[in-house]
Amino acid sequence: MSTNQQLFDRAQRVIPGGVNSPVRAFRAVGGTPRFIARAQGPYMWDAEGQRYIDYIGSWGPMILGHGHPAVLEAVQKAALEGFSYGAPTEREIELAEAIIGLVPSVEQVRLVSSGTEAGMSAIRLARGATGRNKIIKFEGCYHGHADALLVKAGSGLATFGFPTSAGVPLEVVQHTLVLEYNNIAQIEAAFAEHGKDLACVIIEPIAGNMNFVRAQVPFVRRIRELCTIHGALFVFDEVMTGFRVALGGAQSVYAKAIPGFKPDISVFGKVIGGGMPLAAFGTSRDIMKHLAPLGPVYQAGTLSGNPVATACGLATLREVAKPGFYEALGASTQLLVAGLSAAARDAGVPFVGDSEGGMFGFFFSADLPQHYAAVLATDKDRFNRFFHGMLDRGVYLAPALYEAGFVSAAHTAADIAATVAAARGALAS
Ligand SMILES: *Cc1c(COP(=O)(O)O)cnc(C)c1O
């Protein structure tokens, strides 16, 4: 029996499903999860010593690749100074200043430890600041596993949702309206009916939790208009896209197409921690003044702004802020998507791919899906076969059709070429 299988069997005795986050269990693609022993640059090695080119990067945070020297040094130095104090530190100010300096819509941030916590707190802040209860989210977007956000669409338009998880009471999601991504008619109808009760609209601007689906510019523009007219807040969940698709996040990409565009609240995670548990939400001073200890919206965290995590995040942000970083990262990512597309074309397999900065997605389909139902209609069996074909050839893609991929600055043209060669092999078999 393989070492990975032995570890998986042992894990399943003491950890539900053998994993601490469900997608790691390979349920969507089948097979045995690889237990990772170490990683360096663009590579990970499993417990059997097998090397993989890593296109997950811890689901986004490892934008510099694993073990970047400047980040390692910052983390080692911080660890020697103490792991956690439960009291404020200068580094929290530095990280807040760094985020605010890069994202013009954000005047203040609160640091937390996970994207889930940041998303949940952003919703509470939006509700507290507006004095309203109802929220809109979109099918296929993930904002962490807070109760009110684990919800799927009801049967008709503008009806409130149903929990997608056991353990979430119907009453808890009764204020969450779930609409189709990129559907302008639905968002207009929802505002017409509920506009005065809506606290916020939360969106993944480039949805990475249904592979890779862009919110179309007219859709984002219309939500912005409707939020402004009705006094609702527009929440950009940039946990995945922040400092990943561009230095200023997805909001900077939309601001190019929609002059003056800004969301009201931004949510960050993943890259800002550089691989450590760290996330944040931020907005104007005027909205932030509702947050404790200034205002009545409660939010707290024992490990929030942790000194080792902030050192890791700050060192990471310093690297990505260097001139030309996203140009180079975006070029590598485009090279990968173009190579995969060419391999599929030569194999006669329908394939579409897209990318922005260091985030990419692809579907075995003739057209890029615009919403979740269209993602579900793409060829899942083909994806699963391709995933295993690539894994067997030493390329680690996200183990589910519903996840984006990530390229790091450590991926070289040779790594991309090796990946494309693997794809040609995987698609031929
Ligand atoms: C990953 C993710 C989250 C949740 O972050 P965690 O740190 O896993 O809790 C929230 N929103 C988006 C868009 C994400 O990609």
Short mmCIF file of C-alpha atoms and ligand atoms in Angstrom, two decimals:
data_model
loop_
_atom_site.label_atom_id
_atom_site.label_comp_id
_atom_site.label_asym_id
_atom_site.label_seq_id
_atom_site.Cartn_x
_atom_site.Cartn_y
_atom_site.Cartn_z
CA MET A 1 0.00 0.00 0.00
CA SER A 2 1.27 3.49 -0.83
CA THR A 3 2.45 5.82 1.92
CA ASN A 4 -0.21 8.37 0.92
CA GLN A 5 -2.90 5.68 1.32
CA GLN A 6 -1.50 4.57 4.69
CA LEU A 7 -1.55 8.19 5.90
CA PHE A 8 -5.06 8.68 4.55
CA ASP A 9 -6.30 5.57 6.37
CA ARG A 10 -4.64 6.73 9.59
CA ALA A 11 -6.00 10.27 9.15
CA GLN A 12 -9.54 9.02 8.65
CA ARG A 13 -9.47 7.34 12.06
CA VAL A 14 -8.84 10.61 13.91
CA ILE A 15 -9.98 13.41 11.55
CA PRO A 16 -13.41 13.39 9.85
CA GLY A 17 -12.81 12.31 6.26
CA GLY A 18 -9.07 12.48 7.00
CA VAL A 19 -8.83 16.20 6.24
CA ASN A 20 -9.25 19.58 7.90
CA SER A 21 -10.97 21.19 4.91
CA PRO A 22 -13.27 19.07 2.73
CA VAL A 23 -11.88 19.68 -0.78
CA ARG A 24 -8.53 18.21 0.27
CA ALA A 25 -10.16 14.76 0.51
CA PHE A 26 -10.33 14.42 -3.32
CA ARG A 27 -14.03 13.47 -3.10
CA ALA A 28 -14.85 15.41 -6.29
CA VAL A 29 -12.14 13.73 -8.39
CA GLY A 30 -11.76 10.40 -6.57
CA GLY A 31 -8.48 8.75 -5.59
CA THR A 32 -6.08 9.17 -2.70
CA PRO A 33 -5.11 12.63 -1.48
CA ARG A 34 -1.40 13.34 -1.52
CA PHE A 35 0.03 14.08 1.90
CA ILE A 36 2.49 16.91 1.41
CA ALA A 37 5.82 16.69 3.18
CA ARG A 38 7.48 19.91 2.00
CA ALA A 39 7.45 22.59 -0.67
CA GLN A 40 9.94 24.93 -2.28
CA GLY A 41 9.47 27.51 -5.02
CA PRO A 42 6.79 26.23 -7.45
CA TYR A 43 7.06 22.60 -6.23
CA MET A 44 5.56 20.39 -3.55
CA TRP A 45 6.74 16.90 -2.57
CA ASP A 46 4.41 14.30 -1.13
CA ALA A 47 5.09 11.71 1.56
CA GLU A 48 6.46 9.34 -1.10
CA GLY A 49 8.97 11.88 -2.40
CA GLN A 50 6.98 12.50 -5.61
CA ARG A 51 7.42 16.07 -6.87
CA TYR A 52 4.51 18.15 -8.21
CA ILE A 53 4.40 21.50 -9.95
CA ASP A 54 1.99 23.30 -7.63
CA TYR A 55 -0.92 25.23 -9.15
CA ILE A 56 -2.83 25.55 -5.88
CA GLY A 57 -0.31 27.55 -3.87
CA SER A 58 -2.31 26.89 -0.68
CA TRP A 59 -5.39 28.08 -2.66
CA GLY A 60 -3.78 31.39 -3.48
CA PRO A 61 -1.56 32.70 -0.69
CA MET A 62 1.77 31.41 -2.04
CA ILE A 63 2.01 34.02 -4.77
CA LEU A 64 5.81 34.20 -4.39
CA GLY A 65 6.17 30.43 -4.43
CA HIS A 66 7.08 28.42 -1.35
CA GLY A 67 9.91 29.44 0.95
CA HIS A 68 10.66 32.86 -0.54
CA PRO A 69 13.90 33.98 1.21
CA ALA A 70 12.69 37.48 2.23
CA VAL A 71 9.49 36.06 3.70
CA LEU A 72 11.30 33.25 5.50
CA GLU A 73 13.68 35.74 7.05
CA ALA A 74 10.83 38.01 8.21
CA VAL A 75 8.95 35.07 9.75
CA GLN A 76 12.02 33.67 11.49
CA LYS A 77 12.87 37.07 12.97
CA ALA A 78 9.27 37.63 14.13
CA ALA A 79 9.07 34.16 15.69
CA LEU A 80 12.14 34.88 17.79
CA GLU A 81 10.46 38.03 19.11
CA GLY A 82 7.38 36.15 20.31
CA PHE A 83 4.42 34.29 18.82
CA SER A 84 1.51 36.30 20.18
CA TYR A 85 0.97 39.00 22.79
CA GLY A 86 -2.75 39.84 22.87
CA ALA A 87 -1.69 43.50 22.77
CA PRO A 88 -1.18 45.86 19.82
CA THR A 89 2.03 45.92 17.78
CA GLU A 90 3.62 48.34 15.33
CA ARG A 91 3.58 45.69 12.60
CA GLU A 92 -0.24 45.73 12.56
CA ILE A 93 -0.10 49.44 11.72
CA GLU A 94 2.47 48.76 8.99
CA LEU A 95 0.30 46.07 7.41
CA ALA A 96 -2.82 48.26 7.63
CA GLU A 97 -0.87 51.13 6.05
CA ALA A 98 0.40 48.83 3.30
CA ILE A 99 -3.12 47.61 2.43
CA ILE A 100 -4.59 51.12 2.52
CA GLY A 101 -1.73 52.40 0.37
CA LEU A 102 -2.52 49.85 -2.33
CA VAL A 103 -6.33 49.90 -2.25
CA PRO A 104 -7.75 53.43 -2.55
CA SER A 105 -11.31 52.46 -1.50
CA VAL A 106 -10.03 51.38 1.92
CA GLU A 107 -9.30 53.97 4.63
CA GLN A 108 -9.20 51.62 7.61
CA VAL A 109 -8.84 47.87 8.05
CA ARG A 110 -9.46 45.39 10.82
CA LEU A 111 -7.19 42.34 10.77
CA VAL A 112 -8.61 38.88 11.50
CA SER A 113 -7.39 35.31 11.06
CA SER A 114 -9.41 33.79 8.20
CA GLY A 115 -11.42 34.80 5.16
CA THR A 116 -14.49 33.31 6.79
CA GLU A 117 -14.08 35.60 9.77
CA ALA A 118 -13.46 38.61 7.54
CA GLY A 119 -16.54 37.93 5.37
CA MET A 120 -18.77 37.30 8.36
CA SER A 121 -17.56 40.48 10.07
CA ALA A 122 -18.01 42.54 6.89
CA ILE A 123 -21.65 41.42 6.68
CA ARG A 124 -22.22 42.26 10.34
CA LEU A 125 -20.64 45.68 9.81
CA ALA A 126 -22.81 46.31 6.72
CA ARG A 127 -25.92 45.39 8.68
CA GLY A 128 -24.88 47.43 11.70
CA ALA A 129 -23.94 50.48 9.65
CA THR A 130 -27.15 50.48 7.58
CA GLY A 131 -29.54 49.26 10.25
CA ARG A 132 -30.89 46.74 7.71
CA ASN A 133 -31.00 42.93 7.72
CA LYS A 134 -31.27 41.66 4.16
CA ILE A 135 -28.28 40.74 2.03
CA ILE A 136 -27.77 39.56 -1.54
CA LYS A 137 -25.23 36.95 -2.57
CA PHE A 138 -24.74 35.12 -5.86
CA GLU A 139 -24.99 31.43 -6.58
CA GLY A 140 -21.53 29.87 -6.95
CA CYS A 141 -19.75 32.58 -4.93
CA TYR A 142 -18.14 31.46 -1.67
CA HIS A 143 -17.60 33.86 1.17
CA GLY A 144 -16.50 31.47 3.90
CA HIS A 145 -18.63 29.18 6.02
CA ALA A 146 -20.54 31.63 8.21
CA ASP A 147 -24.13 30.40 8.72
CA ALA A 148 -25.93 33.19 6.85
CA LEU A 149 -23.74 32.66 3.78
CA LEU A 150 -24.21 28.89 3.42
CA VAL A 151 -27.28 29.30 1.32
CA LYS A 152 -28.62 28.38 -2.09
CA ALA A 153 -31.34 29.98 -4.16
CA GLY A 154 -34.99 29.44 -3.35
CA SER A 155 -37.39 28.26 -6.02
CA GLY A 156 -38.49 31.61 -7.47
CA LEU A 157 -36.88 34.95 -8.15
CA ALA A 158 -36.59 37.22 -5.13
CA THR A 159 -37.43 34.51 -2.66
CA PHE A 160 -35.01 33.96 0.17
CA GLY A 161 -32.65 31.05 0.25
CA PHE A 162 -32.27 27.60 1.78
CA PRO A 163 -29.30 26.43 3.84
CA THR A 164 -26.70 24.40 1.93
CA SER A 165 -25.42 22.88 5.17
CA ALA A 166 -27.11 20.88 7.88
CA GLY A 167 -26.92 22.72 11.18
CA VAL A 168 -27.93 26.05 9.69
CA PRO A 169 -31.49 26.97 10.74
CA LEU A 170 -33.80 28.27 8.01
CA GLU A 171 -34.34 31.37 10.16
CA VAL A 172 -30.64 32.22 9.90
CA VAL A 173 -30.69 32.39 6.10
CA GLN A 174 -34.12 34.00 5.79
CA HIS A 175 -32.48 37.37 5.17
CA THR A 176 -30.13 36.10 2.46
CA LEU A 177 -31.30 36.46 -1.12
CA VAL A 178 -29.38 34.32 -3.64
CA LEU A 179 -29.29 35.49 -7.25
CA GLU A 180 -27.72 34.29 -10.47
CA TYR A 181 -24.24 35.68 -11.20
CA ASN A 182 -24.14 38.10 -14.15
CA ASN A 183 -27.95 38.38 -14.27
CA ILE A 184 -28.83 42.10 -14.41
CA ALA A 185 -32.60 41.52 -14.63
CA GLN A 186 -32.56 39.57 -11.36
CA ILE A 187 -30.59 42.16 -9.41
CA GLU A 188 -32.90 44.91 -10.69
CA ALA A 189 -35.97 42.94 -9.64
CA ALA A 190 -34.46 42.22 -6.22
CA PHE A 191 -33.73 45.90 -5.59
CA ALA A 192 -37.17 46.90 -6.81
CA GLU A 193 -38.75 44.60 -4.27
CA HIS A 194 -36.34 44.79 -1.31
CA GLY A 195 -34.20 47.90 -1.91
CA LYS A 196 -35.03 49.71 1.32
CA ASP A 197 -34.28 46.58 3.41
CA LEU A 198 -30.97 45.64 1.80
CA ALA A 199 -27.83 46.07 3.91
CA CYS A 200 -25.42 44.89 1.23
CA VAL A 201 -24.63 42.95 -1.91
CA ILE A 202 -21.60 40.67 -1.54
CA ILE A 203 -19.78 39.37 -4.60
CA GLU A 204 -16.63 37.58 -5.69
CA PRO A 205 -15.75 40.02 -8.48
CA ILE A 206 -13.87 37.29 -10.34
CA ALA A 207 -15.44 34.17 -8.92
CA GLY A 208 -12.74 31.64 -8.09
CA ASN A 209 -15.03 29.30 -6.22
CA MET A 210 -16.80 28.28 -9.41
CA ASN A 211 -13.47 27.82 -11.24
CA PHE A 212 -13.01 31.22 -12.93
CA VAL A 213 -16.00 33.32 -13.89
CA ARG A 214 -15.73 37.07 -14.32
CA ALA A 215 -18.48 39.40 -13.23
CA GLN A 216 -19.24 41.25 -16.47
CA VAL A 217 -18.57 44.99 -16.40
CA PRO A 218 -22.21 46.06 -17.02
CA PHE A 219 -23.29 43.76 -14.17
CA VAL A 220 -20.82 45.29 -11.70
CA ARG A 221 -21.73 48.80 -12.89
CA ARG A 222 -25.45 48.14 -12.38
CA ILE A 223 -24.96 46.71 -8.88
CA ARG A 224 -22.88 49.77 -7.99
CA GLU A 225 -25.65 52.09 -9.22
CA LEU A 226 -28.40 50.19 -7.44
CA CYS A 227 -26.48 50.05 -4.15
CA THR A 228 -25.87 53.79 -4.29
CA ILE A 229 -29.51 54.62 -5.15
CA HIS A 230 -30.92 52.39 -2.42
CA GLY A 231 -28.35 53.04 0.31
CA ALA A 232 -27.03 49.46 0.35
CA LEU A 233 -23.32 48.70 0.63
CA PHE A 234 -21.40 46.91 -2.12
CA VAL A 235 -19.05 44.34 -0.61
CA PHE A 236 -16.18 43.05 -2.76
CA ASP A 237 -14.97 39.73 -1.41
CA GLU A 238 -11.36 39.90 -2.58
CA VAL A 239 -10.12 37.08 -0.35
CA MET A 240 -9.00 35.30 -3.49
CA THR A 241 -8.56 38.15 -5.98
CA GLY A 242 -6.91 40.67 -3.63
CA PHE A 243 -3.21 41.15 -4.47
CA ARG A 244 -3.62 38.13 -6.77
CA VAL A 245 -5.20 39.44 -9.98
CA ALA A 246 -3.54 42.87 -9.66
CA LEU A 247 -1.74 44.91 -7.02
CA GLY A 248 -4.96 46.85 -6.37
CA GLY A 249 -7.14 43.74 -6.47
CA ALA A 250 -10.08 43.07 -8.77
CA GLN A 251 -11.49 46.48 -7.88
CA SER A 252 -8.57 48.09 -9.71
CA VAL A 253 -9.39 45.95 -12.76
CA TYR A 254 -13.04 47.12 -12.72
CA ALA A 255 -12.01 50.73 -12.06
CA LYS A 256 -10.26 50.68 -15.44
CA ALA A 257 -13.54 49.83 -17.17
CA ILE A 258 -15.85 51.86 -14.88
CA PRO A 259 -14.27 55.27 -14.17
CA GLY A 260 -14.32 56.10 -10.45
CA PHE A 261 -15.52 52.64 -9.49
CA LYS A 262 -15.15 51.67 -5.81
CA PRO A 263 -16.82 49.03 -3.69
CA ASP A 264 -17.92 50.12 -0.21
CA ILE A 265 -16.39 47.30 1.82
CA SER A 266 -13.48 45.06 0.78
CA VAL A 267 -12.61 41.67 2.22
CA PHE A 268 -9.08 40.27 1.97
CA GLY A 269 -7.32 37.04 2.94
CA LYS A 270 -5.07 34.47 1.30
CA VAL A 271 -2.25 36.57 -0.27
CA ILE A 272 -2.21 39.16 2.54
CA GLY A 273 -1.14 36.41 4.95
CA GLY A 274 1.47 34.94 2.61
CA GLY A 275 0.50 31.46 3.87
CA MET A 276 -0.17 32.36 7.52
CA PRO A 277 -3.66 32.69 9.06
CA LEU A 278 -4.43 36.32 8.32
CA ALA A 279 -7.31 38.15 6.66
CA ALA A 280 -8.87 41.61 6.82
CA PHE A 281 -11.88 43.70 5.99
CA GLY A 282 -11.75 47.39 5.28
CA THR A 283 -13.80 50.37 4.21
CA SER A 284 -14.16 54.11 4.81
CA ARG A 285 -13.57 55.63 8.23
CA ASP A 286 -17.20 56.62 8.23
CA ILE A 287 -18.41 53.02 8.01
CA MET A 288 -15.63 51.63 10.21
CA LYS A 289 -16.65 53.92 13.08
CA HIS A 290 -19.55 51.52 13.72
CA LEU A 291 -17.08 48.79 14.71
CA ALA A 292 -16.14 48.06 18.35
CA PRO A 293 -14.53 49.66 20.31
CA LEU A 294 -15.71 52.84 18.49
CA GLY A 295 -19.24 51.69 17.79
CA PRO A 296 -21.84 49.03 18.59
CA VAL A 297 -20.89 46.38 15.96
CA TYR A 298 -18.95 43.78 17.94
CA GLN A 299 -15.94 41.97 16.50
CA ALA A 300 -12.82 40.58 18.19
CA GLY A 301 -10.07 37.94 17.97
CA THR A 302 -7.45 36.50 20.34
CA LEU A 303 -4.95 35.97 17.52
CA SER A 304 -6.04 38.87 15.28
CA GLY A 305 -3.05 40.78 13.90
CA ASN A 306 -0.75 37.98 15.08
CA PRO A 307 2.89 39.18 15.01
CA VAL A 308 4.26 36.23 13.03
CA ALA A 309 1.37 36.30 10.53
CA THR A 310 1.67 40.05 10.00
CA ALA A 311 5.43 39.68 9.42
CA CYS A 312 4.71 37.05 6.77
CA GLY A 313 1.98 39.16 5.15
CA LEU A 314 4.03 42.35 5.15
CA ALA A 315 7.09 40.67 3.62
CA THR A 316 4.83 39.16 0.94
CA LEU A 317 3.18 42.50 0.12
CA ARG A 318 6.60 44.16 -0.14
CA GLU A 319 7.61 41.67 -2.82
CA VAL A 320 4.40 41.90 -4.87
CA ALA A 321 4.54 45.71 -4.76
CA LYS A 322 7.86 45.71 -6.65
CA PRO A 323 7.63 47.20 -10.16
CA GLY A 324 6.73 44.73 -12.88
CA PHE A 325 5.64 41.94 -10.50
CA TYR A 326 2.10 41.53 -11.87
CA GLU A 327 3.18 42.03 -15.47
CA ALA A 328 5.56 39.06 -15.16
CA LEU A 329 3.08 36.95 -13.17
CA GLY A 330 0.28 37.72 -15.63
CA ALA A 331 2.51 36.81 -18.58
CA SER A 332 3.40 33.41 -17.02
CA THR A 333 -0.24 32.71 -16.32
CA GLN A 334 -1.26 33.65 -19.87
CA LEU A 335 1.50 31.43 -21.22
CA LEU A 336 0.09 28.53 -19.22
CA VAL A 337 -3.51 29.06 -20.36
CA ALA A 338 -2.41 29.49 -23.99
CA GLY A 339 -0.34 26.29 -23.75
CA LEU A 340 -3.20 24.30 -22.26
CA SER A 341 -5.57 25.67 -24.93
CA ALA A 342 -3.18 24.66 -27.71
CA ALA A 343 -2.76 21.17 -26.22
CA ALA A 344 -6.54 20.74 -26.07
CA ARG A 345 -7.02 22.06 -29.60
CA ASP A 346 -4.43 19.62 -30.94
CA ALA A 347 -6.17 16.80 -29.05
CA GLY A 348 -9.54 17.88 -30.51
CA VAL A 349 -11.00 18.50 -27.05
CA PRO A 350 -13.37 21.46 -26.42
CA PHE A 351 -11.59 23.77 -23.98
CA VAL A 352 -11.79 27.37 -22.80
CA GLY A 353 -9.50 29.13 -20.37
CA ASP A 354 -9.15 32.60 -18.88
CA SER A 355 -6.85 34.37 -16.45
CA GLU A 356 -6.23 37.65 -14.69
CA GLY A 357 -2.89 38.31 -13.03
CA GLY A 358 -1.84 35.09 -11.31
CA MET A 359 -5.29 33.47 -11.20
CA PHE A 360 -6.64 31.22 -13.94
CA GLY A 361 -9.40 28.78 -14.78
CA PHE A 362 -10.35 26.41 -17.55
CA PHE A 363 -13.35 24.37 -18.60
CA PHE A 364 -13.90 21.47 -20.95
CA SER A 365 -16.57 23.38 -22.77
CA ALA A 366 -17.01 25.40 -25.97
CA ASP A 367 -17.83 28.67 -24.16
CA LEU A 368 -16.78 30.36 -20.93
CA PRO A 369 -19.59 29.92 -18.39
CA GLN A 370 -21.18 33.13 -17.07
CA HIS A 371 -22.84 31.68 -13.97
CA TYR A 372 -22.93 28.63 -11.74
CA ALA A 373 -25.48 26.55 -13.67
CA ALA A 374 -23.32 26.94 -16.78
CA VAL A 375 -20.25 25.81 -14.82
CA LEU A 376 -22.16 22.69 -13.75
CA ALA A 377 -22.98 21.98 -17.41
CA THR A 378 -19.29 21.73 -18.44
CA ASP A 379 -17.63 18.30 -18.85
CA LYS A 380 -16.87 17.17 -15.30
CA ASP A 381 -15.81 13.62 -16.20
CA ARG A 382 -13.26 15.00 -18.64
CA PHE A 383 -12.02 17.39 -15.95
CA ASN A 384 -11.62 14.55 -13.43
CA ARG A 385 -9.71 12.39 -15.93
CA PHE A 386 -7.52 15.35 -16.81
CA PHE A 387 -6.86 16.10 -13.13
CA HIS A 388 -5.61 12.55 -12.51
CA GLY A 389 -3.68 12.48 -15.78
CA MET A 390 -1.86 15.62 -14.69
CA LEU A 391 -1.31 14.40 -11.13
CA ASP A 392 0.23 11.18 -12.48
CA ARG A 393 2.57 13.38 -14.54
CA GLY A 394 3.64 15.50 -11.57
CA VAL A 395 1.30 18.48 -11.94
CA TYR A 396 -0.93 19.37 -9.00
CA LEU A 397 -4.11 21.16 -10.13
CA ALA A 398 -7.05 21.99 -7.86
CA PRO A 399 -8.84 18.69 -7.11
CA ALA A 400 -12.28 19.94 -8.18
CA LEU A 401 -13.80 21.53 -11.24
CA TYR A 402 -15.16 24.32 -9.01
CA GLU A 403 -11.81 25.83 -8.08
CA ALA A 404 -9.51 28.36 -9.68
CA GLY A 405 -5.81 27.74 -10.28
CA PHE A 406 -2.87 29.85 -9.18
CA VAL A 407 0.51 30.56 -10.71
CA SER A 408 3.31 31.96 -8.55
CA ALA A 409 6.27 34.20 -9.35
CA ALA A 410 8.46 31.12 -8.81
CA HIS A 411 6.97 29.28 -11.81
CA THR A 412 9.48 29.53 -14.67
CA ALA A 413 8.89 29.21 -18.40
CA ALA A 414 10.40 25.71 -18.08
CA ASP A 415 7.80 24.77 -15.41
CA ILE A 416 5.01 26.04 -17.66
CA ALA A 417 6.43 24.12 -20.64
CA ALA A 418 6.64 20.94 -18.54
CA THR A 419 3.02 21.49 -17.49
CA VAL A 420 1.87 21.90 -21.09
CA ALA A 421 3.80 18.76 -22.10
CA ALA A 422 2.04 16.89 -19.27
CA ALA A 423 -1.30 18.21 -20.55
CA ARG A 424 -0.57 16.87 -24.04
CA GLY A 425 0.08 13.46 -22.50
CA ALA A 426 -2.98 13.61 -20.25
CA LEU A 427 -5.30 14.67 -23.08
CA ALA A 428 -4.00 11.96 -25.43
CA SER A 429 -4.67 9.12 -23.01
C1 LIG B 1 -11.03 31.28 0.54
C2 LIG B 1 -12.16 32.23 0.46
C3 LIG B 1 -12.89 32.62 1.61
C4 LIG B 1 -12.69 31.97 2.93
O1 LIG B 1 -11.42 32.15 3.46
P1 LIG B 1 -10.87 31.14 4.59
O2 LIG B 1 -9.57 31.73 4.98
O3 LIG B 1 -10.78 29.80 3.93
O4 LIG B 1 -11.88 31.14 5.68
C5 LIG B 1 -13.82 33.63 1.47
N1 LIG B 1 -14.06 34.21 0.29
C6 LIG B 1 -13.40 33.86 -0.82
C7 LIG B 1 -13.69 34.57 -2.12
C8 LIG B 1 -12.45 32.84 -0.78
O5 LIG B 1 -11.83 32.47 -1.90
#
